[in-house]
Coordinates of C-alpha atoms and ligand atoms in Angstrom, one line a residue:
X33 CA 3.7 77.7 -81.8
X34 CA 6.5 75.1 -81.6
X35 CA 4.9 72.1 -79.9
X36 CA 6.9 71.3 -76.5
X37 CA 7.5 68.0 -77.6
X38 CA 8.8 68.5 -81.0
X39 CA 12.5 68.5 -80.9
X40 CA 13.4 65.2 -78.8
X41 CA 10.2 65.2 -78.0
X42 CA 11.1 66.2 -74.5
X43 CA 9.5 68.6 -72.3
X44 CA 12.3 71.3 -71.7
X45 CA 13.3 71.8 -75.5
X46 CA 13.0 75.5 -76.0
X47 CA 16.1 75.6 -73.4
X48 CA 18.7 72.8 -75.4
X49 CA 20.2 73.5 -78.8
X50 CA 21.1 69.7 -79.7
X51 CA 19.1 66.7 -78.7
X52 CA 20.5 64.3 -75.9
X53 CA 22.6 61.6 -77.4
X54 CA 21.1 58.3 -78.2
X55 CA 23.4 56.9 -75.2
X56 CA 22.2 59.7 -72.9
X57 CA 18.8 59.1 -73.7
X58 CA 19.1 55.3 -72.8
X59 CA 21.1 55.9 -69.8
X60 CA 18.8 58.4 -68.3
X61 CA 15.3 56.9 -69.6
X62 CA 13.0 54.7 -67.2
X63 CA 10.0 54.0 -68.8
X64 CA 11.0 50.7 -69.6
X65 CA 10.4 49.9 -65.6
X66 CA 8.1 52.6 -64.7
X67 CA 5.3 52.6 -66.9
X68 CA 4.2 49.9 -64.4
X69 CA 2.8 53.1 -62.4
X70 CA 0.9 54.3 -65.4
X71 CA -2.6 53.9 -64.1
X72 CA -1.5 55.3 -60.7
X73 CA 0.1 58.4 -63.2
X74 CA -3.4 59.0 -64.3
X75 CA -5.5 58.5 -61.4
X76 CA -3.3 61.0 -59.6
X77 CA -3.9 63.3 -62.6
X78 CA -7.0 63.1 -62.9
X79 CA -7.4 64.5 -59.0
X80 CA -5.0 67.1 -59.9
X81 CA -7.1 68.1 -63.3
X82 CA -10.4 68.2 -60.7
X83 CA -8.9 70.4 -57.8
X84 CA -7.7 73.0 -60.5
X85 CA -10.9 73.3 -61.8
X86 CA -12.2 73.2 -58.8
X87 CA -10.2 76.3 -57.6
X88 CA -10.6 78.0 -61.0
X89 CA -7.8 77.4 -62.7
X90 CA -9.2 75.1 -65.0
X91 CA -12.4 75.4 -67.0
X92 CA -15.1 72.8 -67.5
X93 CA -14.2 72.4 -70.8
X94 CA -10.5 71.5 -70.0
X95 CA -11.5 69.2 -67.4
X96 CA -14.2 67.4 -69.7
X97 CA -11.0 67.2 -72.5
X98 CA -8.9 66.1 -70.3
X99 CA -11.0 63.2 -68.2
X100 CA -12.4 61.9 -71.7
X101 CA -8.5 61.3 -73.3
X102 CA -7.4 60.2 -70.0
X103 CA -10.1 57.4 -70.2
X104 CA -9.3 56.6 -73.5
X105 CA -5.5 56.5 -72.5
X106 CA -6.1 54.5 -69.8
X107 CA -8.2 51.7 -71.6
X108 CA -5.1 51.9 -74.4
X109 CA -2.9 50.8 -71.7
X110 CA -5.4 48.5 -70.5
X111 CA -5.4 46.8 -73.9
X112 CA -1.9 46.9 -74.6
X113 CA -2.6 48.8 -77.1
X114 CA -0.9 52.1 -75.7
X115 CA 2.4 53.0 -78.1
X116 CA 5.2 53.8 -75.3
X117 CA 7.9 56.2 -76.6
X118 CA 11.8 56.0 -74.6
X119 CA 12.2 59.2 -76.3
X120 CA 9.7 60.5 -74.5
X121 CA 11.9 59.7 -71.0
X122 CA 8.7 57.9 -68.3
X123 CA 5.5 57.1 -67.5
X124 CA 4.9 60.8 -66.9
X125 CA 6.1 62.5 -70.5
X126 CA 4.7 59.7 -72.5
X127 CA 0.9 59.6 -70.8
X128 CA 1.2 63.6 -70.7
X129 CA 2.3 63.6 -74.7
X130 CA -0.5 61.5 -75.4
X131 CA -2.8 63.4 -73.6
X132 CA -2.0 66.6 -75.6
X133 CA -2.6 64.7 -78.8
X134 CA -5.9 63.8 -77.9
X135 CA -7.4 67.2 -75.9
X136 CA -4.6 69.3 -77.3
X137 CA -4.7 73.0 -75.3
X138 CA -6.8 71.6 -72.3
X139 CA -3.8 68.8 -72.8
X140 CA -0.9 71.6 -71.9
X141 CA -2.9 72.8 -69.2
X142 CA -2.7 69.8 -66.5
X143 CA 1.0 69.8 -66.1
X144 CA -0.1 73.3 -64.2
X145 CA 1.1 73.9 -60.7
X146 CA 2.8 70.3 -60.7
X147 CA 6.5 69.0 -61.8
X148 CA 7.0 65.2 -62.2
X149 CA 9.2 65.7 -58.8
X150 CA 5.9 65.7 -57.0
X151 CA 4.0 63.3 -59.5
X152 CA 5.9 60.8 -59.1
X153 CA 6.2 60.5 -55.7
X154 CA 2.8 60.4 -55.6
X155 CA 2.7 57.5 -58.2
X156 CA 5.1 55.4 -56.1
X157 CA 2.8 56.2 -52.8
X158 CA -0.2 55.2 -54.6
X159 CA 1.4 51.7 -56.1
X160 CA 3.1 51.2 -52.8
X161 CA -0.1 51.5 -50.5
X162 CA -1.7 48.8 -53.3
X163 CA 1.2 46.5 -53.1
X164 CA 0.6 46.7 -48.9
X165 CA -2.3 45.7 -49.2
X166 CA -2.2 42.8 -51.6
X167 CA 1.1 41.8 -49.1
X168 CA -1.2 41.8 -46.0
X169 CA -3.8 39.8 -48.0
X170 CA -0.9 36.8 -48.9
X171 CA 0.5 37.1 -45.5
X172 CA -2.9 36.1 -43.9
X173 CA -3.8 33.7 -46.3
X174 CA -0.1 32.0 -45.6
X175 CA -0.9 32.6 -41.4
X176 CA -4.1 30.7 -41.9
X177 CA -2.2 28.1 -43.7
X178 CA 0.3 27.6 -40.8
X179 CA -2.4 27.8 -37.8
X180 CA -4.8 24.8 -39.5
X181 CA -1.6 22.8 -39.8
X182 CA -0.6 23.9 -36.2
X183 CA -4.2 22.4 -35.2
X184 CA -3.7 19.5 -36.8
X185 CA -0.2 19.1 -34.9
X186 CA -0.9 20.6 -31.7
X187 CA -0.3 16.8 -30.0
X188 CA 2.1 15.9 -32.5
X189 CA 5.7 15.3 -30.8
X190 CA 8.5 16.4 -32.0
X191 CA 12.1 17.3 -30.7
X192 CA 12.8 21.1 -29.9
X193 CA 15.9 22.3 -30.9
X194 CA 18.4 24.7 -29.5
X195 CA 22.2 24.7 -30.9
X196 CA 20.3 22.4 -33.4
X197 CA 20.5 19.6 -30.3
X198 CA 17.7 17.6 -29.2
X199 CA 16.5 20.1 -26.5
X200 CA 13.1 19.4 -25.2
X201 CA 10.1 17.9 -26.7
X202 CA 7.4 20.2 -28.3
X203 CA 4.7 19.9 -30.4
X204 CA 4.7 20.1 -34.1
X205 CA 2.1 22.2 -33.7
X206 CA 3.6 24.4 -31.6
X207 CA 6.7 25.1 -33.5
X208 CA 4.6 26.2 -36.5
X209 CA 2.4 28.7 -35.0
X210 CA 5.7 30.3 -33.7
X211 CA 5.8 31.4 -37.7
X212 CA 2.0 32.4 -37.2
X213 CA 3.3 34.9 -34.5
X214 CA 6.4 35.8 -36.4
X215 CA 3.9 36.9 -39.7
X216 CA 2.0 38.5 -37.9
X217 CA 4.1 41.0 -36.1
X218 CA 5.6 41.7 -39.6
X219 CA 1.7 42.4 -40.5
X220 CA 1.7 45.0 -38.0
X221 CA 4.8 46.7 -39.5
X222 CA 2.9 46.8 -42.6
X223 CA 0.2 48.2 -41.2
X224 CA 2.6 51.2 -39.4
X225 CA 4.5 51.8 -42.8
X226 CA 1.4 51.9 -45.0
X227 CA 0.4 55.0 -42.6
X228 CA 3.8 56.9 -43.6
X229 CA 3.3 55.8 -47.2
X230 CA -0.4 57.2 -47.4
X231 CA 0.3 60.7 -47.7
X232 CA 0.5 63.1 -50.4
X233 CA 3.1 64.6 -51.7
X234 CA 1.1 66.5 -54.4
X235 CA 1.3 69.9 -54.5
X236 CA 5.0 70.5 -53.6
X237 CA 5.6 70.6 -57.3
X238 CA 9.3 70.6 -58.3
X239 CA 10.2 71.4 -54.9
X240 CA 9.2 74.7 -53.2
X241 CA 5.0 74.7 -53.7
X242 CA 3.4 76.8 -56.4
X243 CA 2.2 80.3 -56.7
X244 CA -1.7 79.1 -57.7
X245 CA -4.1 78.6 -55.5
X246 CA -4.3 74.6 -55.1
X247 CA -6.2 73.0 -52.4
X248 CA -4.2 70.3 -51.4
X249 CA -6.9 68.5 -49.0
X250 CA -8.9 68.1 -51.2
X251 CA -6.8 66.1 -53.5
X252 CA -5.7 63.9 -50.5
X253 CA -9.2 63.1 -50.0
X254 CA -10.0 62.1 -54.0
X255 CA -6.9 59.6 -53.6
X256 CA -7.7 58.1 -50.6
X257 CA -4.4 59.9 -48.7
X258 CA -4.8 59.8 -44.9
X259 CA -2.7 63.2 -44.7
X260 CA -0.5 65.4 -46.6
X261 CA 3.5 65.5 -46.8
X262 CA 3.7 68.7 -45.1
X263 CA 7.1 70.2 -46.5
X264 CA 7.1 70.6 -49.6
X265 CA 11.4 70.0 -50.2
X266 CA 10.7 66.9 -47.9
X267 CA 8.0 65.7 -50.3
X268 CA 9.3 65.1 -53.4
X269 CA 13.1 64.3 -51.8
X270 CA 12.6 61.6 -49.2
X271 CA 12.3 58.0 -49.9
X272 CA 12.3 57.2 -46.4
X273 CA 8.5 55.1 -47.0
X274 CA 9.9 53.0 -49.4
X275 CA 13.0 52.4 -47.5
X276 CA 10.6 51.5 -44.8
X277 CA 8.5 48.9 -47.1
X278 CA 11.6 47.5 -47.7
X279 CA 13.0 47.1 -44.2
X280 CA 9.4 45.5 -43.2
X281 CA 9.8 42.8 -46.6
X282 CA 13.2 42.2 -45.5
X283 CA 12.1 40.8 -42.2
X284 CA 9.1 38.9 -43.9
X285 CA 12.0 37.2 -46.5
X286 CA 14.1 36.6 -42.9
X287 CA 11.4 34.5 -41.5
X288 CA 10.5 32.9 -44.9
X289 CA 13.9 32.1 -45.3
X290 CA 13.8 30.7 -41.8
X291 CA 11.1 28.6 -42.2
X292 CA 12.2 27.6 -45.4
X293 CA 15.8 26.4 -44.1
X294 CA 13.9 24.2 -41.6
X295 CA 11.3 22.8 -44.9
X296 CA 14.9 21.6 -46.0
X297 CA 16.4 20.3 -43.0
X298 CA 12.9 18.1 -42.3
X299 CA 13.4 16.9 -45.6
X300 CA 16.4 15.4 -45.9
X301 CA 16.1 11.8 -46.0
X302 CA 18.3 12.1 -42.5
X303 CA 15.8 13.7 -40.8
X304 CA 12.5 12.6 -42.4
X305 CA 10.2 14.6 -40.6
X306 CA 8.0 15.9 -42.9
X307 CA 7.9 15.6 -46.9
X308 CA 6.7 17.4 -49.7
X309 CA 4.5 17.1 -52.4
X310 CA 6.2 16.4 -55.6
X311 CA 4.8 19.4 -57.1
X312 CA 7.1 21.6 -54.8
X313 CA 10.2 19.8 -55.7
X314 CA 12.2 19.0 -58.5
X315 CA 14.5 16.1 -59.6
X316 CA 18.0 16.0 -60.5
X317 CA 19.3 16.1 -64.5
X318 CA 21.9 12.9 -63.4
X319 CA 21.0 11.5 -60.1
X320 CA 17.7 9.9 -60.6
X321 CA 16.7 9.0 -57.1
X322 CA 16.9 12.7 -56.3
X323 CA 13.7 14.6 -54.9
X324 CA 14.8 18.1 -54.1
X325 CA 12.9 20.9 -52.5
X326 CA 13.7 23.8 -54.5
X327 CA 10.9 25.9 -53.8
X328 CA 12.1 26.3 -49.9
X329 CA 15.7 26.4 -51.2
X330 CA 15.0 29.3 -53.8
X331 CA 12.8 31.0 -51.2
X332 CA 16.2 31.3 -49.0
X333 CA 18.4 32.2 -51.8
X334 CA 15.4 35.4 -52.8
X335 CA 15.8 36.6 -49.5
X336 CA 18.9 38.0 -50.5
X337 CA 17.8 40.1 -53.5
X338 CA 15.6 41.7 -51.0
X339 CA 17.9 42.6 -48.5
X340 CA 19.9 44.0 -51.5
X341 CA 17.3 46.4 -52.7
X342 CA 17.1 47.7 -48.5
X343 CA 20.7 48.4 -48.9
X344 CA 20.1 49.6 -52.5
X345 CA 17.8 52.3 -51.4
X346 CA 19.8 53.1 -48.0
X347 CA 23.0 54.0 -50.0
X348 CA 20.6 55.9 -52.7
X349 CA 19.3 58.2 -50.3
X350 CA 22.3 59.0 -48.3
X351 CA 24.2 61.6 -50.0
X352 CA 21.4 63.2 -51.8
X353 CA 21.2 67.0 -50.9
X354 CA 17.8 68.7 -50.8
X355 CA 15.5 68.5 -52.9
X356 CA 15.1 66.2 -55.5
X357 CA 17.4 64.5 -57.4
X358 CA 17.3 62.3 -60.4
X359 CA 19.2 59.4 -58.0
X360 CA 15.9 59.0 -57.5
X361 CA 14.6 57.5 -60.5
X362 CA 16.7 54.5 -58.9
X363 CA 14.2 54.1 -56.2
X364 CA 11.9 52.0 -58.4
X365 CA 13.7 48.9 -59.5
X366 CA 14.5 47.7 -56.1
X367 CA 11.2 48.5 -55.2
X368 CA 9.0 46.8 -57.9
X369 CA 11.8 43.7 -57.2
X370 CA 10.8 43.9 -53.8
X371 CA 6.9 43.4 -54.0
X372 CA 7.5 40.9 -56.9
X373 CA 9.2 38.6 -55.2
X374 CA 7.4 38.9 -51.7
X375 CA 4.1 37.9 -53.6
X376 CA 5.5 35.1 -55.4
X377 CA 7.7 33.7 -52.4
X378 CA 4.0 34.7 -50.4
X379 CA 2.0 33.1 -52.5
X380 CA 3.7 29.5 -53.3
X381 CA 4.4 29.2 -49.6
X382 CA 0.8 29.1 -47.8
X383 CA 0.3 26.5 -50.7
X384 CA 3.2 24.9 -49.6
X385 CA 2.6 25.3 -46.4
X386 CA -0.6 23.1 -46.2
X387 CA 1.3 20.5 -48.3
X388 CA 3.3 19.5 -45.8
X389 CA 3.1 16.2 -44.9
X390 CA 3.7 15.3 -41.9
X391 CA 6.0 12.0 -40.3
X392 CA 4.4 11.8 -37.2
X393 CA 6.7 9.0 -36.2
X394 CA 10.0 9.9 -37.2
X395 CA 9.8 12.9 -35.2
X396 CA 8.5 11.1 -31.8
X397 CA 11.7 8.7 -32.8
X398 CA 14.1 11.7 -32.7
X399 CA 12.2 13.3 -29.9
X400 CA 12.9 9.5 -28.0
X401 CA 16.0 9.9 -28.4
X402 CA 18.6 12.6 -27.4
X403 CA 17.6 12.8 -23.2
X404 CA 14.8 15.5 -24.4
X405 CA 13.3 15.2 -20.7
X406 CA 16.3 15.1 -18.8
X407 CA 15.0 18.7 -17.7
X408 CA 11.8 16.8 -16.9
X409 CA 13.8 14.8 -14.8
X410 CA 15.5 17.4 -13.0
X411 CA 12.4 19.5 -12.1
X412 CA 10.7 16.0 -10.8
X413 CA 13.8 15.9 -8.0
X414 CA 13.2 19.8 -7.4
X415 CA 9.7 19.1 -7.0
X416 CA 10.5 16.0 -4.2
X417 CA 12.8 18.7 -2.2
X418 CA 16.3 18.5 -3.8
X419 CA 17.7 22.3 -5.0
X420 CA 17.8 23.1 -8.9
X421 CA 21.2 23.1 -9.4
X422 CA 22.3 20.0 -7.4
X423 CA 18.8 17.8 -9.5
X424 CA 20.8 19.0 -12.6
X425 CA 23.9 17.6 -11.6
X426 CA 22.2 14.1 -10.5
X427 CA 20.6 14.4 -14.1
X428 CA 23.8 15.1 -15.7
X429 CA 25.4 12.1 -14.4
X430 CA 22.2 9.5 -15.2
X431 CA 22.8 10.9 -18.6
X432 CA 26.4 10.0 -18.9
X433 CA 25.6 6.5 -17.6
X434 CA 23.1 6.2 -20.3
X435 CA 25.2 7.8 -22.6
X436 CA 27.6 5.3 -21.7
X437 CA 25.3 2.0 -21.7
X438 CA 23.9 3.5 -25.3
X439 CA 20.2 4.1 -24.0
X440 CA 18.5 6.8 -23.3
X441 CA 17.0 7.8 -19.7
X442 CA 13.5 6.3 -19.7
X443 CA 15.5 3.2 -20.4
X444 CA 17.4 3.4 -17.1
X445 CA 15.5 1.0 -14.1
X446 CA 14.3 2.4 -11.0
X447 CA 17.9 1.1 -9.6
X448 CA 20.1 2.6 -11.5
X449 CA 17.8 6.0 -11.5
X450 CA 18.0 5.7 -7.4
X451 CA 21.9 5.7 -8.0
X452 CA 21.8 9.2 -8.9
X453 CA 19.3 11.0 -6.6
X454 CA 17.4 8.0 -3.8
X455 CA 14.9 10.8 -4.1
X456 CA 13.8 8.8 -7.2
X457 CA 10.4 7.0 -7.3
X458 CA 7.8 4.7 -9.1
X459 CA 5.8 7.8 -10.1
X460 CA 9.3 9.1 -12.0
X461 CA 7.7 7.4 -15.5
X462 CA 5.4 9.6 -16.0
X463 CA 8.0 12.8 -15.9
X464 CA 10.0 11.0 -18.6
X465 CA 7.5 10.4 -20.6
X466 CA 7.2 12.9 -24.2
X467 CA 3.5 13.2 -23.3
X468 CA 4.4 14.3 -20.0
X469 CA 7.2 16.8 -20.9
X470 CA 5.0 19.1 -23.1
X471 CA 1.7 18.8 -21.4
X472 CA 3.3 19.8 -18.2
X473 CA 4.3 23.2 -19.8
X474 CA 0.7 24.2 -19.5
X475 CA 0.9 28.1 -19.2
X476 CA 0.4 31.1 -21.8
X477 CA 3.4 30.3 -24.8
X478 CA 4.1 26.7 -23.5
X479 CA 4.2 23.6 -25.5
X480 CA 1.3 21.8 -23.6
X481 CA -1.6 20.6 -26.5
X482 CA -4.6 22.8 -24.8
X483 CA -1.9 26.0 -24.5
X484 CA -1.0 25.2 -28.8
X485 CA -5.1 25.3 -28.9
X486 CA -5.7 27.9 -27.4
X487 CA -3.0 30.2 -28.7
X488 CA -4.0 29.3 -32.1
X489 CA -7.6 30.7 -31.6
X490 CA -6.1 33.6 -30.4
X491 CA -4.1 33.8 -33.0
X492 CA -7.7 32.9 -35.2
X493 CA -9.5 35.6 -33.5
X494 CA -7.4 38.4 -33.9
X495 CA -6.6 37.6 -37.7
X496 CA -10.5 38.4 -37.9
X497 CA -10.3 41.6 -36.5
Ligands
LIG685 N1 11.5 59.6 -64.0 C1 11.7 60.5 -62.9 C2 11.9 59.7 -61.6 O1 11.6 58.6 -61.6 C3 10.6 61.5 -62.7 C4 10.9 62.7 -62.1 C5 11.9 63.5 -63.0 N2 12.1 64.8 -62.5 C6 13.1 65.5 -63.0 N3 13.2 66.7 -62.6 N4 13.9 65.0 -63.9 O2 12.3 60.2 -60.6

């Protein structure tokens, strides 16, 4: 008998009368990337191997063949020690070829009532739903990292920005644990796609089900699946999970990004709010006096390869007719990218994160200045009688005056405050004061230190859930 793998060591000779060109073969080869699934590859055979002895198609014998070289192949791989072939195409050809070697007949016998089509959509389900949940893991760790600094800060002054003007003051620690929030609603998008990514597509085979009698349940329950991928065209054609994955890291990346421009911004020596430990920047080959903060910077610029692979795996899927196609073997690159970077960018930030060190006093300085509580103002005539939009125009025109005299409001004397609204009186200090201005936004999301507190043990106590 001619072994299946004999002529270019492929595993649909018998139908070809010349062997793929060396050009073909390295154009349409991928397991130079996706032998990264290949203990995913076996775990998923290895539930296969069971339910088809379990439903009689196997016999104990195959099954003890084909566990033993499976655990052998796998501690190969483990080892490095496991000789990967690009003649023999993937993961799936080259762990299957090795398998045959080893158990030889019992070998053949896996590959029955399953194509790769199905296989390795289950591989990418199984890394995927792994990759989740090492994500969620870094994304907590970096949450916890932004609410103890957002404790530390929650009296900690600092301007709040809008049109990147001197707006109103907040705290320090509020404006960090509005990335605490952010994080977390992207771990609850994680959460929703992991539950679309957990099901199985085994047992669709190449794309229309099989003709044995395979118990499909019972492999979803060996591999941890919460359901199966109940058509079997749409199970090994769809990408839509992935795409998914990738839609929920591209928001993470956006707000990493974010937070990273802002790292920047603090950082330059105009600004000065914050600095960073020398271990997160690097210096400059000419300019000597140069500290720059390349990890922030870097994180910005990686936000864009993820982005890419959403749009990579978008346009992939979109003119693909039913059922599978090998466009598909394209889904993995992006993907594997993808994770990669989120756990590095992840990873490096919640250190980062807690590195920060903080200029207390150069932010109250910019916070000073800029009329931050000319809103305080105007609320403080609303609240002696005068209409909102007639205190705004009194406000507008003290800070023109100040404008024009170069100081800002708090500066201005009772007098020349009474100029603008006689409504104006003694007590007015204490409304133009920064302490003031954020503790009097004392309701659920304001600025106010014992709101910051308290949202950040919400924040606590539902991360421990
Ligand atoms: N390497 C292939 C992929 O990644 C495996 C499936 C191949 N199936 C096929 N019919 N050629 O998609």
């Amino acid at each position: 008998m001619t072994d299946q793998f004999s002529r270019k060591a492929s595993a649909w000779s018998a139908r070809f009368s010349e062997p793929v060109s060396e050009l073909v073969k390295r154009y349409t080869a991928s397991v130079q990337f996706d032998r990264r699934l290949a203990l995913h590859d076996i775990e998923g055979s290895l539930a296969h191997a069971e339910m088809l002895h379990s439903v009689g198609v196997l016999d104990e014998h195959d099954l003890e063949m084909i566990s033993n070289a499976m655990a052998r192949i796998r501690s190969e791989i483990e080892r490095g020690e496991f000789r990967w072939s690009i003649d023999l195409e993937d993961v799936h050809l080259n762990i299957e070829k090795r398998l045959t070697d080893l158990a030889g007949d019992s070998g053949k016998r896996l590959h029955t009532a399953r194509s790769r089509n199905d296989q390795v959509a289950t591989d990418i389900r199984l890394w995927l739903r792994g990759s989740i949940d090492e994500i969620r893991t870094l994304l907590r760790t970096l949450r916890i990292a932004l609410l103890d600094m957002a404790e530390l800060n929650a009296e900690t002054i600092m301007p709040g920005f809008t049109h990147l003007q001197v707006a109103q003051p907040v705290t320090f620690g509020h404006h960090l644990h509005a990335y605490s929030e952010m994080f977390g609603r992207d771990d609850e998008r994680l959460v929703d796609c992991r539950r679309r990514v957990n099901r199985l597509p085994l047992g669709a085979a190449a794309l229309a089900g099989t003709s044995y009698p395979i118990d499909r349940e019972r492999v979803a329950r060996a591999l941890g699946f919460e359901g199966l991928c109940e058509n079997s065209l749409d199970a090994v054609s769809d990408r839509d999970f992935a795409i998914e994955f990738c839609a929920a890291a591209s928001l993470i990346m956006m707000h990493v990004s974010r937070l990273g421009e802002e790292l920047v911004l603090w950082m330059s020596p105009r600004v000065a709010f914050i600095d960073l430990p020398d271990r997160f920047c690097t210096g400059s080959s000419i300019m000597p006096q140069k500290k720059n903060p390349d990890v922030p910077e870097l994180a910005r610029g990686k936000t864009g390869r993820v982005y890419g692979a959403l749009v990579a795996l978008l346009t992939l899927m979109k003119g693909q007719p039913l059922a599978y196609n090998k466009d598909n073997q394209e889904d993995k690159e992006p993907l594997f990218d993808t994770v990669d970077t989120l756990t590095a960018t992840l990873t490096i930030f919640a250190d980062m994160v807690r590195g920060i060190e903080v200029r207390a006093e150069r932010m109250r300085a910019a916070a000073a200045e800029g009329f931050s509580t000319a809103t305080d103002l105007a609320d403080y005539l609303v609240r002696k009688g005068l209409a909102f939009r007639d205190a705004h125009e009194a406000v507008a025109r003290a800070v023109r005056h100040a404008a024009e005299r170069g100081v800002d409001l708090p500066d201005l004397s009772l007098d020349e405050l009474r100029v603008f609204s006689p409504l104006v009186d003694a007590d007015v200090t204490a409304a133009l004061t920064l302490e003031g201005s954020v503790s009097a936004r004392d309701h659920i999301g304001g600025t106010a230190p014992a709101q910051v507190r308290a949202a950040i043990a919400r924040s606590r106590a539902a991360l421990d859930q």
